[in-house]
């Protein structure tokens, strides 16, 4: 087997493993009781659960020039 064939086998194997893990995360039952499934979203899910925005908000100044 040439080194190219070994490299292709490694890359394809890694892609299949990654796809398997991704699909398992999507279709797995939720680990928390009754909540919506949220896979791989990091801090965004925590901010949605707490009702706070995920990042800084751009709030326009009012007529007096102060930011609320």
XYZ file of C-alpha atoms in Angstrom:
68
model
C 0.000 0.000 0.000
C 1.373 3.400 -0.976
C 1.477 6.296 1.453
C -1.272 8.039 -0.535
C -3.655 5.146 0.054
C -2.868 5.184 3.765
C -3.450 8.947 3.905
C -6.794 8.616 2.091
C -7.843 5.781 4.414
C -6.994 7.916 7.455
C -8.856 10.974 6.136
C -11.951 8.964 5.171
C -11.925 7.125 8.505
C -11.687 10.411 10.395
C -14.565 11.868 8.362
C -16.770 8.828 9.027
C -16.015 8.968 12.745
C -16.783 12.689 12.849
C -20.080 12.165 11.012
C -21.024 9.339 13.396
C -20.357 11.514 16.456
C -22.286 14.422 14.949
C -25.328 12.307 14.109
C -25.211 10.608 17.511
C -25.286 14.061 19.130
C -28.267 15.134 17.040
C -30.387 12.022 17.548
C -29.421 11.218 21.148
C -32.156 11.628 23.748
C -31.810 14.753 25.902
C -29.656 14.291 28.996
C -31.637 16.843 30.995
C -35.201 16.114 31.954
C -37.673 17.227 29.306
C -35.703 20.167 27.882
C -35.054 20.789 24.232
C -31.953 19.129 22.827
C -29.092 21.517 22.197
C -25.968 19.905 20.775
C -22.723 21.724 20.181
C -23.966 25.256 20.678
C -21.672 26.204 23.590
C -22.586 29.334 25.533
C -25.515 30.187 23.282
C -27.786 27.593 24.914
C -26.980 28.774 28.415
C -27.803 32.349 27.471
C -31.090 31.282 25.862
C -32.067 29.338 28.984
C -31.346 32.329 31.219
C -33.134 34.798 28.950
C -29.982 36.852 28.401
C -28.599 37.630 24.942
C -25.698 35.497 23.755
C -23.421 38.446 23.047
C -23.191 42.178 23.554
C -26.142 44.126 22.276
C -25.840 47.218 20.134
C -28.191 49.690 21.765
C -28.661 52.973 19.906
C -28.379 56.145 21.981
C -31.552 58.053 22.721
C -32.131 61.698 21.803
C -30.064 62.999 24.757
C -27.017 60.960 23.702
C -27.007 58.580 26.661
C -27.020 54.854 26.172
C -29.610 52.815 28.064
